[in-house]
Coordinates of C-alpha atoms in Angstrom, one line a residue:
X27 CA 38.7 -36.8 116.1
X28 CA 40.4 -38.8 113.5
X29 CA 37.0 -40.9 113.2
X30 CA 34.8 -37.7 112.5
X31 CA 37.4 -36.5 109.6
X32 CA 37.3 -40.0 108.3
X33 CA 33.2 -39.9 108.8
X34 CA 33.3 -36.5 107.2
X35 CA 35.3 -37.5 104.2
X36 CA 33.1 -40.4 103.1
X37 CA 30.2 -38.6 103.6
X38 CA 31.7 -35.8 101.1
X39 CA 32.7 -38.9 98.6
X40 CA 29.5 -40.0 98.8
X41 CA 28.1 -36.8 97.9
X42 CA 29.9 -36.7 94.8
X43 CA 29.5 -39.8 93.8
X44 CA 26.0 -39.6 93.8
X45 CA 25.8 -36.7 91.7
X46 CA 23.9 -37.3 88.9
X47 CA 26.0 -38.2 85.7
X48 CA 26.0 -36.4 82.4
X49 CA 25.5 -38.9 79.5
X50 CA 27.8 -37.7 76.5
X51 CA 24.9 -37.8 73.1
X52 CA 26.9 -38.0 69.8
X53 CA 25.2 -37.2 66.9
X54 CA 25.1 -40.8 65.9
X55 CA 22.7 -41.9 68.7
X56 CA 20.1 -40.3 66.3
X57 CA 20.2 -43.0 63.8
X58 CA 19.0 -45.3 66.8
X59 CA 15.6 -43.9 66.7
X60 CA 15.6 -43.4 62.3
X61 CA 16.7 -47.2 62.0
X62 CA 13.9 -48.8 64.7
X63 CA 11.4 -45.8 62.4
X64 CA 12.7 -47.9 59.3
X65 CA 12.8 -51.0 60.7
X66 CA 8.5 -49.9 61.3
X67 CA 8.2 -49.1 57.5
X68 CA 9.6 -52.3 56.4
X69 CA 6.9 -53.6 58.6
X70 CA 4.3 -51.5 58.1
X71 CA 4.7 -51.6 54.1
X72 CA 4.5 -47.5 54.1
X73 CA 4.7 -46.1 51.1
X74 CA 7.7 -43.6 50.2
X75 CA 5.9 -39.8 50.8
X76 CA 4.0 -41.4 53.8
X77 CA 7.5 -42.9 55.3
X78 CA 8.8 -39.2 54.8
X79 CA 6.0 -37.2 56.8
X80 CA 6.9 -40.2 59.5
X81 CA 10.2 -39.1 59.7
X82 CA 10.0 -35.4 59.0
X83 CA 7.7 -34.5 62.0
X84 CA 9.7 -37.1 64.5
X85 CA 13.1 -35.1 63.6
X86 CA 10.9 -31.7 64.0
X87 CA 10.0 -32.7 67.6
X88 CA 13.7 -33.4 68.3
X89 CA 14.9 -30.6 66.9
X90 CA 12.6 -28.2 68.3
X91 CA 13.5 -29.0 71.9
X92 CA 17.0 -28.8 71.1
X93 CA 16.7 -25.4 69.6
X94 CA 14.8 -24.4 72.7
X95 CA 17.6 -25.8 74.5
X96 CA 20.5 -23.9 72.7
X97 CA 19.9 -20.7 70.6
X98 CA 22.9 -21.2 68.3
X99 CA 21.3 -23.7 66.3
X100 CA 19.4 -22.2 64.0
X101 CA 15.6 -22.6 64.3
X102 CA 14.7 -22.7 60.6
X103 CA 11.9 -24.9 61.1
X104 CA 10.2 -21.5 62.7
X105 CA 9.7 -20.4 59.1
X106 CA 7.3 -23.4 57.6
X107 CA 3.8 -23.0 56.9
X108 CA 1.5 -22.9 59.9
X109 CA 4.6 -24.2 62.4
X110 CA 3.1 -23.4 66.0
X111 CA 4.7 -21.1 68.6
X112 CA 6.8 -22.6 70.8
X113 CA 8.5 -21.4 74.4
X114 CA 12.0 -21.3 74.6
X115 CA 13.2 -23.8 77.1
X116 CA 17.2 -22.8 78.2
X117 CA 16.3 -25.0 81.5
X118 CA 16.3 -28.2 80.0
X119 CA 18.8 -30.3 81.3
X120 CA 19.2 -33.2 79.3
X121 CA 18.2 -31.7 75.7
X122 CA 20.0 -34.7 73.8
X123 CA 18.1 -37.5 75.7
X124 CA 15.0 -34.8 75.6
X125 CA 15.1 -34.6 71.7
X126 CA 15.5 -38.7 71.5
X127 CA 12.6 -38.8 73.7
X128 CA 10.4 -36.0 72.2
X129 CA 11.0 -38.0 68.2
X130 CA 10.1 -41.6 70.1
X131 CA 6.7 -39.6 71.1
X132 CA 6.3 -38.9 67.9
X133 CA 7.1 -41.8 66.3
X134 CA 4.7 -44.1 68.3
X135 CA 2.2 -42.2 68.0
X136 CA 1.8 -41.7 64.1
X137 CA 3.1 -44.9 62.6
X138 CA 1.2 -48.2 62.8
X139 CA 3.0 -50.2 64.0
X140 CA 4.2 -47.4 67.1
X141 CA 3.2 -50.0 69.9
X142 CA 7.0 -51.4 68.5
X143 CA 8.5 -47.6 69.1
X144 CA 6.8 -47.7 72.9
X145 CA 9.1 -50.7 73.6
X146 CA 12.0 -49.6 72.2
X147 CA 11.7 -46.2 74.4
X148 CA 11.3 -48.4 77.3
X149 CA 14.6 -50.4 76.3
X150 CA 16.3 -46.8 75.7
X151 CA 15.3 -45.1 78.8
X152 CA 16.2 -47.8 81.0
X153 CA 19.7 -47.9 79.2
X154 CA 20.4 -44.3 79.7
X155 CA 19.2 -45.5 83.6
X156 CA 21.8 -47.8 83.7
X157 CA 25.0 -45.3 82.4
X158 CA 23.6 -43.3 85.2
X159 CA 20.8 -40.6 84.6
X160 CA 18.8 -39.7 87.4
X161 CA 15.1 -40.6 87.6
X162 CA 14.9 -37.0 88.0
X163 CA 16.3 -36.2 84.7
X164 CA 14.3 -39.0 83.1
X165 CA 11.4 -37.6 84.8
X166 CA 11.3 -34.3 83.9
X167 CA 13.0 -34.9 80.2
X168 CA 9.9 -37.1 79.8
X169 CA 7.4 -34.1 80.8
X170 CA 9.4 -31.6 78.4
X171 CA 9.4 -34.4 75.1
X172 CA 6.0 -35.3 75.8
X173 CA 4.7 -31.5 75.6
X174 CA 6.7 -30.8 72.7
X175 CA 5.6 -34.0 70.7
X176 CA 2.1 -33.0 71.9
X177 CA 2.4 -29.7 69.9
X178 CA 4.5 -31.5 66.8
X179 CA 1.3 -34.2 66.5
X180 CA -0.9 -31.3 66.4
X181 CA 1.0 -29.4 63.4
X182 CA 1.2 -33.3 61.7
X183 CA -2.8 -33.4 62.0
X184 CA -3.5 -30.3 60.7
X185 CA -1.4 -31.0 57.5
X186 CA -4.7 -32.2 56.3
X187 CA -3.3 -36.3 55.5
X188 CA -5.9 -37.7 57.8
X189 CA -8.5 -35.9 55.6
X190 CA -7.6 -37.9 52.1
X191 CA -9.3 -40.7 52.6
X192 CA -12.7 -38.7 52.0
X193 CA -11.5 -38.0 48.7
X194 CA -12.9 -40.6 45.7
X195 CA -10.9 -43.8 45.1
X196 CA -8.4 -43.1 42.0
X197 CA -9.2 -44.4 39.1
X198 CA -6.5 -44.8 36.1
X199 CA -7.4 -42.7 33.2
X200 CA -8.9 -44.1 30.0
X201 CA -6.9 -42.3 27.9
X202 CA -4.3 -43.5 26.0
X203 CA -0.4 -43.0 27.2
X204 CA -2.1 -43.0 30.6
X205 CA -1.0 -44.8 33.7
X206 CA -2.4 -48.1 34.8
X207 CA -1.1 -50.6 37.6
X208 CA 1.7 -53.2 36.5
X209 CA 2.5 -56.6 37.9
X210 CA 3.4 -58.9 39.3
X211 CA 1.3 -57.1 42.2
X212 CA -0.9 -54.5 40.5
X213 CA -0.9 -52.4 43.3
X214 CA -3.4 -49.2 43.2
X215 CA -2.5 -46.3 43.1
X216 CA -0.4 -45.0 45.8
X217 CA -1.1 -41.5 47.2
X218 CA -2.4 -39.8 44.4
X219 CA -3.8 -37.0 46.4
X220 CA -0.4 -36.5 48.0
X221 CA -0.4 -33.2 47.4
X222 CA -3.4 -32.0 48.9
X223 CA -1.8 -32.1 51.8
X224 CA 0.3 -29.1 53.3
X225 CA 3.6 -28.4 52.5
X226 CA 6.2 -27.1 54.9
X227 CA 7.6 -24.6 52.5
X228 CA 6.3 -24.3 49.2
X229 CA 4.0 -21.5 47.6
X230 CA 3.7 -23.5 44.3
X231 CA 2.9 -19.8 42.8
X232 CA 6.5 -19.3 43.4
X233 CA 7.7 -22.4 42.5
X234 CA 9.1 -23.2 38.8
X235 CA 7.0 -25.3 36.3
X236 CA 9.2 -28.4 35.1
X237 CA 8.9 -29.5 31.2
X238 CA 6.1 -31.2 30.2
X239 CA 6.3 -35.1 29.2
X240 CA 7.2 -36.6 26.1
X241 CA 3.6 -37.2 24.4
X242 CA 2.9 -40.1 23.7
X243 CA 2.2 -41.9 20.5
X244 CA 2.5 -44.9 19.0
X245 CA 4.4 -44.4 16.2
X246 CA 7.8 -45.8 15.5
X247 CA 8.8 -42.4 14.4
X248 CA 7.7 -40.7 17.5
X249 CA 9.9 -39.1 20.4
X250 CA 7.9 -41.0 22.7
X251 CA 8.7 -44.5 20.8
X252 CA 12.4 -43.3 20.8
X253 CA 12.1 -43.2 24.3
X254 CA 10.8 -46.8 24.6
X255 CA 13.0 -47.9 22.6
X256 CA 16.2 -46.3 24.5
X257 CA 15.1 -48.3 27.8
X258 CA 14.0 -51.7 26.2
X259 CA 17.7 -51.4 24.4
X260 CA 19.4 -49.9 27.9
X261 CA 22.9 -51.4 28.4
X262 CA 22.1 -54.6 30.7
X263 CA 26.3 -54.5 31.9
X264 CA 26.6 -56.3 35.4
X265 CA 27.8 -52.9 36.9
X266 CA 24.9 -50.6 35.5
X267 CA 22.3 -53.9 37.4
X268 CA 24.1 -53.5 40.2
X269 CA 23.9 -49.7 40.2
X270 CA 19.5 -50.7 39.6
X271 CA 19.9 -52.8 42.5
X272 CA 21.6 -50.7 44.6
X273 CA 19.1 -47.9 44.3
X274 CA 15.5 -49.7 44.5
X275 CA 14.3 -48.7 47.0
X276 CA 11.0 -49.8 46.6
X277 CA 8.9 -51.4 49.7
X278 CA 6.1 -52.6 47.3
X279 CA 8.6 -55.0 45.6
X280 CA 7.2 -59.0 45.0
X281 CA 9.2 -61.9 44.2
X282 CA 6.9 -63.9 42.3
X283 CA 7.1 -67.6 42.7
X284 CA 4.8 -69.1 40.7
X285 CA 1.5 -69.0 42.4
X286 CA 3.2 -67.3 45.6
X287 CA 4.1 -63.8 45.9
X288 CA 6.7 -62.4 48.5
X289 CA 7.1 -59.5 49.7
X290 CA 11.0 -58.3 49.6
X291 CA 12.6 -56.3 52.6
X292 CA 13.0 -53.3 50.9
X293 CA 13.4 -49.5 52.7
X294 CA 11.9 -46.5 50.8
X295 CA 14.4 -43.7 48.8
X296 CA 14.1 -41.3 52.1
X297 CA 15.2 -43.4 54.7
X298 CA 18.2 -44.5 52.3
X299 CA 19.7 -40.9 52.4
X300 CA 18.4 -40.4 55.8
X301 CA 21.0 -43.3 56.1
X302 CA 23.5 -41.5 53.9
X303 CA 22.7 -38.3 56.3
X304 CA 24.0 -40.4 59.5
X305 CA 26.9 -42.5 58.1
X306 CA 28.2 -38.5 57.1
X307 CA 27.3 -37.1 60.0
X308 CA 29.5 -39.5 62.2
X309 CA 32.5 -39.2 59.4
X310 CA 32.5 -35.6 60.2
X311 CA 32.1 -36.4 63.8
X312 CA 29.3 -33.9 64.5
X313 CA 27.6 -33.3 67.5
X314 CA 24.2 -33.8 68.5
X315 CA 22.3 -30.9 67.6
X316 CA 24.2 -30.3 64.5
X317 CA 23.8 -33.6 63.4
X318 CA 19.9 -33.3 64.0
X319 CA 19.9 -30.0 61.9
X320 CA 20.9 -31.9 58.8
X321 CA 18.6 -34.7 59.7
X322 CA 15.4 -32.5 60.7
X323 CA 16.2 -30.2 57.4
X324 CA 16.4 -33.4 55.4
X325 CA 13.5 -34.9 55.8
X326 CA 11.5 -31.7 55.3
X327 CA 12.9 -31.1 52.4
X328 CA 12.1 -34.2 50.9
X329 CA 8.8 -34.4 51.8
X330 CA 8.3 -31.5 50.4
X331 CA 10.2 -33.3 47.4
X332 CA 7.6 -35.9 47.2
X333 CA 4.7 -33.2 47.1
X334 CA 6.5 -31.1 44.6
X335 CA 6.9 -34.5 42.5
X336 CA 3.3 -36.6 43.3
X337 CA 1.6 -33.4 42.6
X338 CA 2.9 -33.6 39.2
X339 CA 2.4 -37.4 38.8
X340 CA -1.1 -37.1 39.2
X341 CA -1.1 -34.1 37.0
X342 CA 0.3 -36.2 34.3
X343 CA -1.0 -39.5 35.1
X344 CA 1.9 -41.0 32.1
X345 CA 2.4 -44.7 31.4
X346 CA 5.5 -46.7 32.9
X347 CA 7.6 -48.3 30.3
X348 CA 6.7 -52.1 31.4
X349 CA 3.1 -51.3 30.1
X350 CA 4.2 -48.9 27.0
X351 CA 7.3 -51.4 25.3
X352 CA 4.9 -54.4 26.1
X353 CA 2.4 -52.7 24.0
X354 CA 4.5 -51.2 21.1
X355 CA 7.7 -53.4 21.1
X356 CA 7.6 -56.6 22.7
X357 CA 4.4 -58.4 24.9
X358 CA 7.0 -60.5 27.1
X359 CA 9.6 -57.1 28.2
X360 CA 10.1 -57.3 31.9
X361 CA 12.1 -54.7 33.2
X362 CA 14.8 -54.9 35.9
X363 CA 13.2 -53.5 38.6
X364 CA 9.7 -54.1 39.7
X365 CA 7.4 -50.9 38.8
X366 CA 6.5 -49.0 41.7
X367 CA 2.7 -48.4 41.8
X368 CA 2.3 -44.7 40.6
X369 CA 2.4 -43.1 37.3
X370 CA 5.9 -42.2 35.7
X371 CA 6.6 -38.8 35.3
X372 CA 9.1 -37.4 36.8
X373 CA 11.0 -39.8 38.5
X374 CA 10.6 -39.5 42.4
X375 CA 14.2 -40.8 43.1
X376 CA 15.9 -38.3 41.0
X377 CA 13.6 -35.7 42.6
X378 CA 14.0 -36.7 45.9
X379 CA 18.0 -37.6 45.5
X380 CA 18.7 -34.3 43.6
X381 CA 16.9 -32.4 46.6
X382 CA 18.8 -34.1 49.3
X383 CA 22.2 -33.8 47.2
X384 CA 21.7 -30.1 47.0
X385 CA 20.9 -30.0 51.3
X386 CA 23.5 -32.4 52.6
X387 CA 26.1 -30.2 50.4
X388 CA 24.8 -27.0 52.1
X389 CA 25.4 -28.7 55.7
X390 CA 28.7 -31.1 54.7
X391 CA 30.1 -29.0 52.1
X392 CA 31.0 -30.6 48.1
X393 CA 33.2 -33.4 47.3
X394 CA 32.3 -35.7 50.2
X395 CA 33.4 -38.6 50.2
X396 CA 32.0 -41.4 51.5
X397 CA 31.2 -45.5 51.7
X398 CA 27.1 -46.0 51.3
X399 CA 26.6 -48.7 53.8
X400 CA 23.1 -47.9 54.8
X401 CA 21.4 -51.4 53.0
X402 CA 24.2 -53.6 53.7
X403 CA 21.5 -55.1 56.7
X404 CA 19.4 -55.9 53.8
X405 CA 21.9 -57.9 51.9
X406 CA 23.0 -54.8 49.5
X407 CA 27.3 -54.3 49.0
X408 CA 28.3 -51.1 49.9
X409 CA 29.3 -48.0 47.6
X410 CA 31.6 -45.5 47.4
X411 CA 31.1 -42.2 46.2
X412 CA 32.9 -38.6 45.8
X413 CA 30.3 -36.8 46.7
X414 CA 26.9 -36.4 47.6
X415 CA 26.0 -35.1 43.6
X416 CA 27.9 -38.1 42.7
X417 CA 25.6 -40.6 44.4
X418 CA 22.3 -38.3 43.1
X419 CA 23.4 -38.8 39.6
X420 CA 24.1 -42.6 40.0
X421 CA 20.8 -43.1 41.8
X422 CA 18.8 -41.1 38.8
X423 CA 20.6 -43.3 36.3
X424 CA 19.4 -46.0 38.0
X425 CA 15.6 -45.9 37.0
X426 CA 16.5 -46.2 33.6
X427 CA 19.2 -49.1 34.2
X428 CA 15.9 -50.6 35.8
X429 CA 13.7 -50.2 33.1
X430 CA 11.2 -48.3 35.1
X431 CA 11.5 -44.4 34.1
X432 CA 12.1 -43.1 30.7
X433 CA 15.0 -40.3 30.0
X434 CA 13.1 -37.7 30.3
X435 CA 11.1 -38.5 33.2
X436 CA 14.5 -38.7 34.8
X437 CA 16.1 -35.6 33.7
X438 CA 12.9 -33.9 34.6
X439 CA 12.8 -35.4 38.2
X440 CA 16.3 -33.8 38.2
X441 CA 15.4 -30.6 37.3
X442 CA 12.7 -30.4 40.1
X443 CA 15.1 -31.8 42.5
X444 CA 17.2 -28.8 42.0
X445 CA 14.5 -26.6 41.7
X446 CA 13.4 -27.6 45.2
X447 CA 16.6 -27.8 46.8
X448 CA 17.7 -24.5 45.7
X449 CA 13.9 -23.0 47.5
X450 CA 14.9 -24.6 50.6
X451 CA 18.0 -23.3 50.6
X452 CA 16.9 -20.2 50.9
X453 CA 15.0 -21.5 54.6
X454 CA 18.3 -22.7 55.6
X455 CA 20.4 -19.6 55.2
X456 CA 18.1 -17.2 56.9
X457 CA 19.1 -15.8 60.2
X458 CA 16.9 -16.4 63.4

């Protein structure tokens, strides 16, 4: 008898200990699948609007099954243009490892260089595997991301981008004031039919114009000359280059040796405050789905950002300062910073910064505080800042410590930064 009890009570042991385990997700296992995405870009040499569709229809397939998976979060993605019906899911069991799974669909699929995403889903699934998650989880979480991404990739398609390459090569205007490619690289023109593309929020017949450039003109007397003249005589102070530094940004960046050009490991402005958006998130110790909220309504927003602002580059088509002060001040003026490849006004970081101040304040609330470790991998000291508006500021400023925006291409990048942030805003605060 006391054989069978024993017999009995390993066999109950047993039973429990081969239930299948719950893996705990934090909110900072998300930044596993946006730093292997950047790691891609760096590779893959994407430019700054494409990197931002990468990421913003990855952190829509995540967040998609995790709003199936719990109605409290709120579903604002429900509201963008076209956005496809979805089934609510309450069944899923794993949504966390789901979501990961669902953005790693995603990810392979529409970047490059996705064969590199594929392995890194391998490594990640077997990891999970080894904390303890049943094959039958991982099974049927597989079947539920792949479906989702399957619906995600076919929102992404229809958003037109595959379609722009039937549109005629760009070709710089003739005019003068007009914007031409810069070296050392002279890079074409990147995206200039950006905005053709659809939008996830904007009605641009309800969206506020911004100021109209500076004209140009090459008198000494002229506003536009003043504003030559106010970045070839910008304050060169070791702090104000490191702030340039800091906030470059720039993928396309060369350093010229000679007869040898290098390309610079450099990620783009999005995937530097999708960085900022993780190192706050795990300060404030949120969990999964809220953390993937902020990231899934951040990189909308900015793409939307970089439509809002390319549209208006193209519109304007204006001359970078390396080209204008070598022409009216002084032939051998090199700024800073290397020019990015696309016209000048308004600035795209002070767009895109002002947009994602604005957003991350809605989630994380004002006067944040917080150390801006996110290019420290890349050789780049960390910075503290107050808050989130704090940083935008500094990283506006920073074009024209670089020499590559004028004044008011910055103050007008601003302007449509808030402009845009305030529009999605009003997505954010509407009840399902």
């Amino acid at each position: 008898m006391k054989k069978i009890i024993l017999f009995l009570s390993f066999l109950a042991c047993w039973a429990c200990n081969s239930e299948p385990k719950k893996i705990q997700f934090s909110g900072t296992e998300i930044d596993k699948v946006v730093q292997e995405m950047t790691e891609m870009m760096i590779h893959d040499v994407s430019n700054p609007p494409l990197s931002m569709r990468f990421f913003s229809y990855a952190c829509l397939a995540g967040y998609q099954v995790m709003t199936e998976a719990d109605t409290s979060l709120h579903a604002f993605q429900k509201r963008f243009n076209g956005y496809p019906t979805f089934k609510n899911d309450s069944s899923i069991e794993a949504p966390e490892f789901t979501a990961m799974l669902a953005m790693m669909e995603v990810a392979q699929k529409m970047q490059p260089s996705g064969v590199r995403m594929k392995e890194f889903e391998v490594r990640y699934i077997d990891s999970c595997r080894q904390l303890g998650l049943s094959e039958q989880v991982i099974e049927t979480s597989t079947q539920k991301a792949q479906a989702v991404a399957k619906g995600i990739l076919a929102y992404a398609k229809a958003d037109g981008y595959n379609k722009l390459s039937n549109f005629p090569k760009y070709t710089p205007k003739k005019t003068a004031g007009s914007w031409y490619s810069t070296p050392p690289g002279y890079f074409p023109a990147v995206e200039p039919y950006f905005y053709r593309i659809r939008s996830f929020s904007l009605d641009t017949n309800n969206i506020e114009e911004i100021p109209t450039p500076v004209p140009y003109s090459e008198s000494n007397s002229s506003s536009f000359y003043a504003l030559c003249k106010a970045v070839y005589q910008a304050n060169k102070s070791e702090e104000n280059l490191k702030i340039a530094a800091f906030w470059d940004c720039n993928p396309f960046a060369l350093n010229d040796q000679g007869h040898l050009l290098i390309g610079m490991k450099k990620i783009s402005p999005g995937a530097h405050w999708l960085g900022i958006a993780g190192i706050a998130s795990a300060k404030k110790q949120l969990k999964f789905g809220e953390s993937l909220a902020i990231r899934t309504a951040l990189s909308t927003s900015l793409m939307d950002a970089f439509w809002l602002c390319w549209r208006e580059k193209y519109h304007s088509h204006r001359i970078r300062p390396e080209t204008a002060i070598r022409k009216l001040i002084d032939p051998t003026w090199k700024p800073f910073l290397q020019t990015p490849p696309f016209p000048e006004y308004p600035s795209g970081h002070s767009t895109v910064s002002t947009t994602a101040a604005i957003v991350l304040t809605h989630f994380l609330g004002p006067n944040f505080s917080y150390t801006d470790t996110v290019e420290k991998r890349y050789g780049i000291d960390d910075r503290s800042f107050t808050s989130f508006e704090a940083a935008a500021e500094e990283a506006s400023i920073s074009r024209f410590y670089g020499g590559i925006h004028y004044m008011d291409g910055i103050q007008a990048g601003q302007t449509q930064g808030r402009i845009l942030g305030k529009h999605f805003l009003t997505l954010l605060k509407h009840e399902n």
